[in-house]
Amino acid sequence: MVKWCVRFKNENYSLWARVISAIHGGNRCQNFIPLKSSIGGVWKSIVNMGRLTHNQPFNVQDRLIPKVGNGDKILFWQDKWVGNGTLRERFPNLYVMESEKGCKVSNRYKVGQHGIEWLWGSNNELTNDDMLCEWADCISVVKEVSIQESPDVWHWKTGSVTSDFMVKTIRGELDHINVLNETKVLKWLHWIPKKVNCFLWRVVLDRIATKEALQIRRINLSSLQCVLCNNAVESINHLLMTCETAQLVWSLIFQWVNIPIPGYILSVVQLLETVDSHSWQKKTKRAVYVVVAATCWNLWLMRNEYIFKNKPPNITNLIGNIKANSYMWIKNRAGLQEITWEKWRSFSF
Ligand SMILES: [Zn+2]
């Protein structure tokens, strides 16, 4: 998403960027990247991604550095192109007098006989001496920058180096950021269908619409009890781990894959951590991860079929579905064609 902010600055004459400016810009816009917060949608998400928040490391404004060319992509008052700050901050009185606040550097000079001549292009004339003095100061500041014939280029700053923006650089930085602790257990294996990966992600973040979650969101329900045991409030960790039905299912699954199940496991996160800390080969670890995903997924499907289709739970069918689903994923998605159904059923490969 940061890429689009960079492209917006570098491709300000392209049609899409002009459309964005027409919608989000305007003379009152003072943002580095134009955004009207009242207009939701993709652009708002993109710009907000680039804002510095506690879990968002990219301050686009500080990291995009302009290489001044002919001034066609740099905002005269609002971008940091000369010295440390913006001219708006350094010369607030002049900025107040400016009629076109979003003017570009190229709008404020002309090439004369003696080189670059800086112009006060605003419709509001500078009349008093103080203002004229301030404008003279401003000219002396902007004169430090040499104007070229080539277009401006916005570069991306990484440490002390500025270079062309590359998504790869950001990706590398994102990999080193502390994401939410819980989500560290997720592997995002392509062996598993996307919808199941997403389901597991939402399980780990406790974002599944269980009865408990619905009640927290103030949705009235006749009962909060788990339909499988009718013995506890239906939370995601109850449904998938601590419910007696889930416990029975997991004991059969762990028997199948030959893992001793520690009795203290109370959540899917704990289970995934235990699986990850095991000293199996990488392939086996991944296969167990697939089985855990298939088990969670099928338990959830079974619960939904009971609630919405009145289909009573059947553990034998459930175990069969878990084995069949995980086998299909392993064989077709992981490319482990050599694994036969017989081998998979005995979890020996
Ligand atoms: Zn239960």
Tab-separated table of C-alpha atoms and ligand atoms in Angstrom:
chain	number	residue	atom	x	y	z
A	1	MET	CA	0.000	0.000	0.000
A	2	VAL	CA	2.884	2.349	0.707
A	3	LYS	CA	3.793	1.889	-2.946
A	4	TRP	CA	0.663	3.802	-3.976
A	5	CYS	CA	1.639	6.785	-1.826
A	6	VAL	CA	5.040	6.796	-3.505
A	7	ARG	CA	3.453	6.481	-6.935
A	8	PHE	CA	1.023	9.257	-6.149
A	9	LYS	CA	3.905	11.641	-5.498
A	10	ASN	CA	5.868	10.474	-8.520
A	11	GLU	CA	3.004	10.226	-10.992
A	12	ASN	CA	1.073	13.340	-10.054
A	13	TYR	CA	0.169	14.076	-13.686
A	14	SER	CA	-1.329	10.658	-14.412
A	15	LEU	CA	-5.074	10.377	-14.671
A	16	TRP	CA	-5.590	8.285	-11.529
A	17	ALA	CA	-3.540	10.702	-9.406
A	18	ARG	CA	-5.484	13.667	-10.775
A	19	VAL	CA	-8.762	11.919	-9.947
A	20	ILE	CA	-7.523	11.355	-6.373
A	21	SER	CA	-6.477	15.009	-6.121
A	22	ALA	CA	-9.861	16.145	-7.437
A	23	ILE	CA	-11.700	14.041	-4.866
A	24	HIS	CA	-9.434	14.426	-1.838
A	25	GLY	CA	-7.460	17.576	-2.566
A	26	GLY	CA	-8.584	21.178	-2.910
A	27	ASN	CA	-7.204	24.437	-1.650
A	28	ARG	CA	-7.870	23.602	1.978
A	29	CYS	CA	-5.994	20.322	1.793
A	30	GLN	CA	-2.786	20.545	3.775
A	31	ASN	CA	-1.857	16.882	3.906
A	32	PHE	CA	1.300	15.473	2.412
A	33	ILE	CA	-0.887	12.978	0.565
A	34	PRO	CA	-4.405	14.370	0.036
A	35	LEU	CA	-7.152	12.659	1.987
A	36	LYS	CA	-10.613	13.715	3.033
A	37	SER	CA	-11.240	11.559	6.083
A	38	SER	CA	-14.989	11.751	5.559
A	39	ILE	CA	-14.647	9.798	2.306
A	40	GLY	CA	-14.089	6.139	3.081
A	41	GLY	CA	-12.739	3.557	0.679
A	42	VAL	CA	-9.525	2.184	-0.713
A	43	TRP	CA	-7.647	5.496	-0.830
A	44	LYS	CA	-8.345	6.173	2.832
A	45	SER	CA	-6.974	2.743	3.750
A	46	ILE	CA	-3.876	3.344	1.638
A	47	VAL	CA	-3.082	6.732	3.147
A	48	ASN	CA	-3.795	5.604	6.676
A	49	MET	CA	-1.452	2.661	6.214
A	50	GLY	CA	1.343	5.134	5.739
A	51	ARG	CA	0.626	7.016	8.928
A	52	LEU	CA	2.761	6.426	11.959
A	53	THR	CA	0.813	4.599	14.630
A	54	HIS	CA	1.845	2.163	17.330
A	55	ASN	CA	1.747	-0.811	14.987
A	56	GLN	CA	2.400	0.970	11.736
A	57	PRO	CA	6.049	1.722	11.193
A	58	PHE	CA	6.021	3.764	8.015
A	59	ASN	CA	5.957	7.493	8.233
A	60	VAL	CA	5.672	8.161	4.536
A	61	GLN	CA	6.135	11.898	4.900
A	62	ASP	CA	9.464	11.533	6.672
A	63	ARG	CA	10.746	8.790	4.445
A	64	LEU	CA	9.865	10.180	1.027
A	65	ILE	CA	12.663	12.516	0.043
A	66	PRO	CA	12.390	14.653	-3.092
A	67	LYS	CA	15.249	15.037	-5.540
A	68	VAL	CA	14.475	18.435	-6.960
A	69	GLY	CA	14.434	18.636	-10.742
A	70	ASN	CA	12.175	21.153	-12.447
A	71	GLY	CA	9.766	21.350	-9.506
A	72	ASP	CA	6.842	19.660	-11.241
A	73	LYS	CA	6.088	17.148	-8.468
A	74	ILE	CA	6.906	19.109	-5.345
A	75	LEU	CA	4.465	21.356	-3.524
A	76	PHE	CA	6.081	24.716	-2.933
A	77	TRP	CA	4.661	25.358	0.552
A	78	GLN	CA	3.702	21.934	1.821
A	79	ASP	CA	6.535	19.548	0.905
A	80	LYS	CA	9.921	19.433	2.589
A	81	TRP	CA	12.194	20.251	-0.316
A	82	VAL	CA	14.499	22.925	1.029
A	83	GLY	CA	16.076	22.882	4.489
A	84	ASN	CA	14.535	20.792	7.247
A	85	GLY	CA	10.918	21.831	7.377
A	86	THR	CA	8.302	23.059	4.945
A	87	LEU	CA	8.149	26.674	3.748
A	88	ARG	CA	4.654	26.812	5.199
A	89	GLU	CA	6.136	26.278	8.678
A	90	ARG	CA	9.004	28.695	8.135
A	91	PHE	CA	6.972	31.511	6.605
A	92	PRO	CA	3.455	31.171	8.038
A	93	ASN	CA	2.495	34.771	7.216
A	94	LEU	CA	3.307	34.304	3.554
A	95	TYR	CA	1.418	31.024	3.524
A	96	VAL	CA	-1.670	32.814	4.833
A	97	MET	CA	-1.389	35.253	1.909
A	98	GLU	CA	-0.967	32.437	-0.644
A	99	SER	CA	-4.130	32.028	-2.726
A	100	GLU	CA	-3.092	28.687	-4.234
A	101	LYS	CA	-1.834	26.748	-1.242
A	102	GLY	CA	-1.153	23.567	-3.199
A	103	CYS	CA	0.989	25.246	-5.860
A	104	LYS	CA	4.042	23.419	-7.141
A	105	VAL	CA	7.613	24.643	-7.090
A	106	SER	CA	7.421	24.947	-10.886
A	107	ASN	CA	4.534	27.440	-10.511
A	108	ARG	CA	6.697	29.810	-8.540
A	109	TYR	CA	9.691	30.455	-10.764
A	110	LYS	CA	10.507	31.298	-14.354
A	111	VAL	CA	13.688	30.964	-16.291
A	112	GLY	CA	14.833	34.482	-17.185
A	113	GLN	CA	17.898	35.948	-18.803
A	114	HIS	CA	19.837	35.712	-15.555
A	115	GLY	CA	18.722	32.235	-14.630
A	116	ILE	CA	15.937	31.255	-12.253
A	117	GLU	CA	13.669	34.069	-11.092
A	118	TRP	CA	11.418	33.294	-8.129
A	119	LEU	CA	7.912	34.768	-8.313
A	120	TRP	CA	5.265	35.642	-5.794
A	121	GLY	CA	2.481	34.075	-7.838
A	122	SER	CA	-0.382	34.467	-5.401
A	123	ASN	CA	-3.422	36.581	-6.268
A	124	ASN	CA	-2.999	38.405	-2.973
A	125	GLU	CA	-0.428	41.158	-3.423
A	126	LEU	CA	2.268	41.639	-0.823
A	127	THR	CA	1.891	45.263	0.206
A	128	ASN	CA	3.459	45.935	3.574
A	129	ASP	CA	7.196	46.029	4.150
A	130	ASP	CA	7.240	43.187	6.662
A	131	MET	CA	5.680	40.854	4.132
A	132	LEU	CA	8.049	41.937	1.377
A	133	CYS	CA	10.933	41.380	3.758
A	134	GLU	CA	9.691	37.904	4.589
A	135	TRP	CA	9.328	37.104	0.879
A	136	ALA	CA	12.916	38.258	0.339
A	137	ASP	CA	13.995	35.847	3.125
A	138	CYS	CA	11.987	33.083	1.493
A	139	ILE	CA	13.687	33.714	-1.867
A	140	SER	CA	17.099	33.582	-0.255
A	141	VAL	CA	16.174	30.150	1.173
A	142	VAL	CA	14.815	28.655	-2.057
A	143	LYS	CA	17.759	29.995	-4.045
A	144	GLU	CA	19.904	27.391	-2.277
A	145	VAL	CA	18.236	24.698	-4.365
A	146	SER	CA	19.346	24.337	-7.922
A	147	ILE	CA	16.540	23.800	-10.425
A	148	GLN	CA	17.204	21.251	-13.172
A	149	GLU	CA	15.545	20.464	-16.476
A	150	SER	CA	14.737	16.874	-15.489
A	151	PRO	CA	11.493	16.073	-13.610
A	152	ASP	CA	11.457	15.728	-9.825
A	153	VAL	CA	11.815	12.266	-8.331
A	154	TRP	CA	10.623	11.143	-4.912
A	155	HIS	CA	13.027	8.678	-3.330
A	156	TRP	CA	12.556	6.395	-0.338
A	157	LYS	CA	14.831	6.794	2.656
A	158	THR	CA	16.111	3.704	4.427
A	159	GLY	CA	18.445	4.632	7.271
A	160	SER	CA	20.774	7.200	5.771
A	161	VAL	CA	20.372	5.932	2.202
A	162	THR	CA	17.832	7.310	-0.241
A	163	SER	CA	17.078	5.332	-3.372
A	164	ASP	CA	14.268	4.336	-5.696
A	165	PHE	CA	11.349	2.871	-3.792
A	166	MET	CA	11.132	-0.914	-3.795
A	167	VAL	CA	8.378	-3.011	-2.259
A	168	LYS	CA	11.046	-5.574	-1.345
A	169	THR	CA	12.689	-3.133	1.096
A	170	ILE	CA	9.440	-2.540	2.966
A	171	ARG	CA	8.716	-6.244	2.985
A	172	GLY	CA	12.102	-6.868	4.589
A	173	GLU	CA	11.365	-4.294	7.278
A	174	LEU	CA	7.902	-5.677	7.957
A	175	ASP	CA	9.397	-9.102	8.585
A	176	HIS	CA	11.323	-7.668	11.540
A	177	ILE	CA	8.398	-5.957	13.192
A	178	ASN	CA	6.858	-7.511	16.257
A	179	VAL	CA	3.437	-8.533	15.129
A	180	LEU	CA	0.784	-9.529	17.624
A	181	ASN	CA	2.237	-12.311	19.742
A	182	GLU	CA	-0.646	-14.660	19.089
A	183	THR	CA	-0.266	-14.492	15.321
A	184	LYS	CA	3.354	-15.636	15.508
A	185	VAL	CA	2.071	-19.202	15.657
A	186	LEU	CA	0.489	-18.888	12.202
A	187	LYS	CA	2.362	-20.393	9.282
A	188	TRP	CA	0.200	-19.299	6.307
A	189	LEU	CA	0.979	-22.557	4.534
A	190	HIS	CA	-0.089	-22.751	0.926
A	191	TRP	CA	-0.811	-26.413	1.654
A	192	ILE	CA	-4.035	-25.225	3.250
A	193	PRO	CA	-6.844	-23.444	1.339
A	194	LYS	CA	-6.875	-19.685	1.852
A	195	LYS	CA	-10.257	-19.687	3.555
A	196	VAL	CA	-8.948	-22.151	6.164
A	197	ASN	CA	-5.752	-20.126	6.713
A	198	CYS	CA	-7.951	-17.069	7.242
A	199	PHE	CA	-10.239	-19.001	9.550
A	200	LEU	CA	-7.259	-20.045	11.686
A	201	TRP	CA	-6.005	-16.469	11.728
A	202	ARG	CA	-9.376	-15.270	12.982
A	203	VAL	CA	-9.455	-18.068	15.566
A	204	VAL	CA	-6.072	-16.969	16.894
A	205	LEU	CA	-7.266	-13.358	17.097
A	206	ASP	CA	-10.575	-14.458	18.662
A	207	ARG	CA	-12.576	-12.975	15.772
A	208	ILE	CA	-14.946	-15.859	15.107
A	209	ALA	CA	-18.679	-15.259	15.519
A	210	THR	CA	-19.205	-17.603	18.452
A	211	LYS	CA	-22.105	-16.971	20.820
A	212	GLU	CA	-19.790	-15.318	23.330
A	213	ALA	CA	-18.355	-13.016	20.629
A	214	LEU	CA	-21.847	-12.093	19.412
A	215	GLN	CA	-22.970	-11.283	22.945
A	216	ILE	CA	-19.942	-9.017	23.433
A	217	ARG	CA	-21.101	-7.201	20.288
A	218	ARG	CA	-24.521	-6.779	21.913
A	219	ILE	CA	-26.419	-9.238	19.779
A	220	ASN	CA	-29.216	-10.796	21.763
A	221	LEU	CA	-29.202	-14.588	21.821
A	222	SER	CA	-31.610	-16.919	23.571
A	223	SER	CA	-28.730	-18.978	24.957
A	224	LEU	CA	-24.959	-18.656	25.163
A	225	GLN	CA	-24.417	-22.354	25.846
A	226	CYS	CA	-22.222	-24.488	23.612
A	227	VAL	CA	-24.518	-26.650	21.457
A	228	LEU	CA	-22.112	-29.571	21.521
A	229	CYS	CA	-21.983	-30.048	25.307
A	230	ASN	CA	-24.613	-27.646	26.636
A	231	ASN	CA	-22.327	-27.187	29.575
A	232	ALA	CA	-20.383	-23.937	29.086
A	233	VAL	CA	-20.455	-20.587	27.309
A	234	GLU	CA	-19.530	-21.016	23.660
A	235	SER	CA	-16.218	-19.197	23.175
A	236	ILE	CA	-13.826	-20.099	20.378
A	237	ASN	CA	-11.361	-21.812	22.706
A	238	HIS	CA	-14.143	-23.725	24.379
A	239	LEU	CA	-15.607	-24.848	21.077
A	240	LEU	CA	-12.309	-25.864	19.501
A	241	MET	CA	-10.305	-27.001	22.552
A	242	THR	CA	-11.885	-27.431	25.955
A	243	CYS	CA	-15.373	-28.647	25.042
A	244	GLU	CA	-15.717	-32.359	25.875
A	245	THR	CA	-16.585	-33.041	22.218
A	246	ALA	CA	-13.467	-31.192	21.061
A	247	GLN	CA	-11.369	-33.032	23.659
A	248	LEU	CA	-12.611	-36.375	22.367
A	249	VAL	CA	-11.892	-35.343	18.777
A	250	TRP	CA	-8.380	-34.121	19.615
A	251	SER	CA	-7.564	-37.297	21.554
A	252	LEU	CA	-8.487	-39.361	18.472
A	253	ILE	CA	-6.549	-37.013	16.188
A	254	PHE	CA	-3.454	-37.042	18.407
A	255	GLN	CA	-3.602	-40.810	18.571
A	256	TRP	CA	-3.654	-40.849	14.773
A	257	VAL	CA	-0.706	-38.517	14.296
A	258	ASN	CA	1.012	-40.065	17.303
A	259	ILE	CA	1.467	-36.957	19.451
A	260	PRO	CA	1.169	-37.110	23.199
A	261	ILE	CA	-1.341	-34.363	23.988
A	262	PRO	CA	-0.402	-32.292	27.030
A	263	GLY	CA	-3.399	-31.922	29.341
A	264	TYR	CA	-2.852	-28.224	29.998
A	265	ILE	CA	-3.700	-27.026	26.487
A	266	LEU	CA	-6.599	-24.626	26.757
A	267	SER	CA	-6.348	-22.663	23.525
A	268	VAL	CA	-5.602	-23.103	19.838
A	269	VAL	CA	-2.616	-20.750	20.242
A	270	GLN	CA	-1.122	-23.008	22.931
A	271	LEU	CA	-1.676	-26.031	20.732
A	272	LEU	CA	0.042	-24.410	17.735
A	273	GLU	CA	2.948	-23.348	19.972
A	274	THR	CA	3.320	-26.915	21.228
A	275	VAL	CA	3.285	-28.264	17.681
A	276	ASP	CA	5.851	-25.673	16.622
A	277	SER	CA	8.216	-26.407	19.504
A	278	HIS	CA	8.336	-30.118	18.673
A	279	SER	CA	11.537	-31.509	17.195
A	280	TRP	CA	9.993	-33.182	14.147
A	281	GLN	CA	11.284	-32.747	10.642
A	282	LYS	CA	9.979	-29.650	8.869
A	283	LYS	CA	7.719	-31.724	6.613
A	284	THR	CA	6.130	-33.579	9.539
A	285	LYS	CA	5.653	-30.348	11.461
A	286	ARG	CA	3.852	-28.844	8.483
A	287	ALA	CA	1.713	-31.951	8.068
A	288	VAL	CA	0.692	-31.754	11.745
A	289	TYR	CA	-0.116	-28.072	11.256
A	290	VAL	CA	-2.366	-29.064	8.342
A	291	VAL	CA	-4.106	-31.617	10.553
A	292	VAL	CA	-4.645	-29.047	13.322
A	293	ALA	CA	-6.111	-26.610	10.768
A	294	ALA	CA	-8.379	-29.313	9.309
A	295	THR	CA	-9.563	-30.285	12.791
A	296	CYS	CA	-10.425	-26.712	13.825
A	297	TRP	CA	-12.140	-26.091	10.491
A	298	ASN	CA	-14.237	-29.278	10.634
A	299	LEU	CA	-15.221	-28.725	14.269
A	300	TRP	CA	-16.488	-25.286	13.264
A	301	LEU	CA	-18.376	-26.717	10.267
A	302	MET	CA	-19.914	-29.414	12.451
A	303	ARG	CA	-21.105	-26.805	14.963
A	304	ASN	CA	-22.617	-24.697	12.145
A	305	GLU	CA	-24.406	-27.657	10.584
A	306	TYR	CA	-25.902	-28.517	13.951
A	307	ILE	CA	-27.069	-24.960	14.621
A	308	PHE	CA	-28.229	-23.990	11.136
A	309	LYS	CA	-29.220	-27.327	9.556
A	310	ASN	CA	-30.098	-29.223	12.696
A	311	LYS	CA	-27.687	-31.973	11.716
A	312	PRO	CA	-26.574	-33.792	14.901
A	313	PRO	CA	-22.813	-34.076	15.495
A	314	ASN	CA	-21.210	-37.336	14.456
A	315	ILE	CA	-17.662	-37.826	15.681
A	316	THR	CA	-16.865	-40.745	13.355
A	317	ASN	CA	-17.858	-38.683	10.314
A	318	LEU	CA	-15.947	-35.720	11.662
A	319	ILE	CA	-12.705	-37.699	12.055
A	320	GLY	CA	-13.224	-39.118	8.539
A	321	ASN	CA	-13.657	-35.584	7.135
A	322	ILE	CA	-10.551	-34.304	8.922
A	323	LYS	CA	-8.449	-37.138	7.509
A	324	ALA	CA	-9.932	-36.772	4.018
A	325	ASN	CA	-9.593	-32.959	3.908
A	326	SER	CA	-6.034	-32.973	5.176
A	327	TYR	CA	-5.128	-35.767	2.735
A	328	MET	CA	-6.521	-33.832	-0.218
A	329	TRP	CA	-4.640	-30.708	0.806
A	330	ILE	CA	-1.371	-32.547	1.415
A	331	LYS	CA	-1.588	-34.484	-1.840
A	332	ASN	CA	-2.783	-31.744	-4.169
A	333	ARG	CA	-1.596	-28.520	-2.621
A	334	ALA	CA	1.693	-29.619	-1.058
A	335	GLY	CA	2.702	-31.587	-4.138
A	336	LEU	CA	3.405	-34.691	-2.047
A	337	GLN	CA	1.952	-36.994	-4.666
A	338	GLU	CA	3.832	-39.994	-3.287
A	339	ILE	CA	1.696	-40.072	-0.157
A	340	THR	CA	-0.992	-42.692	-0.539
A	341	TRP	CA	-4.229	-42.749	1.372
A	342	GLU	CA	-2.975	-45.834	3.234
A	343	LYS	CA	0.153	-44.039	4.357
A	344	TRP	CA	-1.810	-40.963	5.360
A	345	ARG	CA	-4.294	-42.954	7.371
A	346	SER	CA	-1.452	-44.367	9.433
A	347	PHE	CA	0.355	-40.984	9.381
A	348	SER	CA	3.581	-42.608	8.219
A	349	PHE	CA	5.349	-40.912	5.369
B	1	ZN	ZN	-19.023	-27.476	24.606
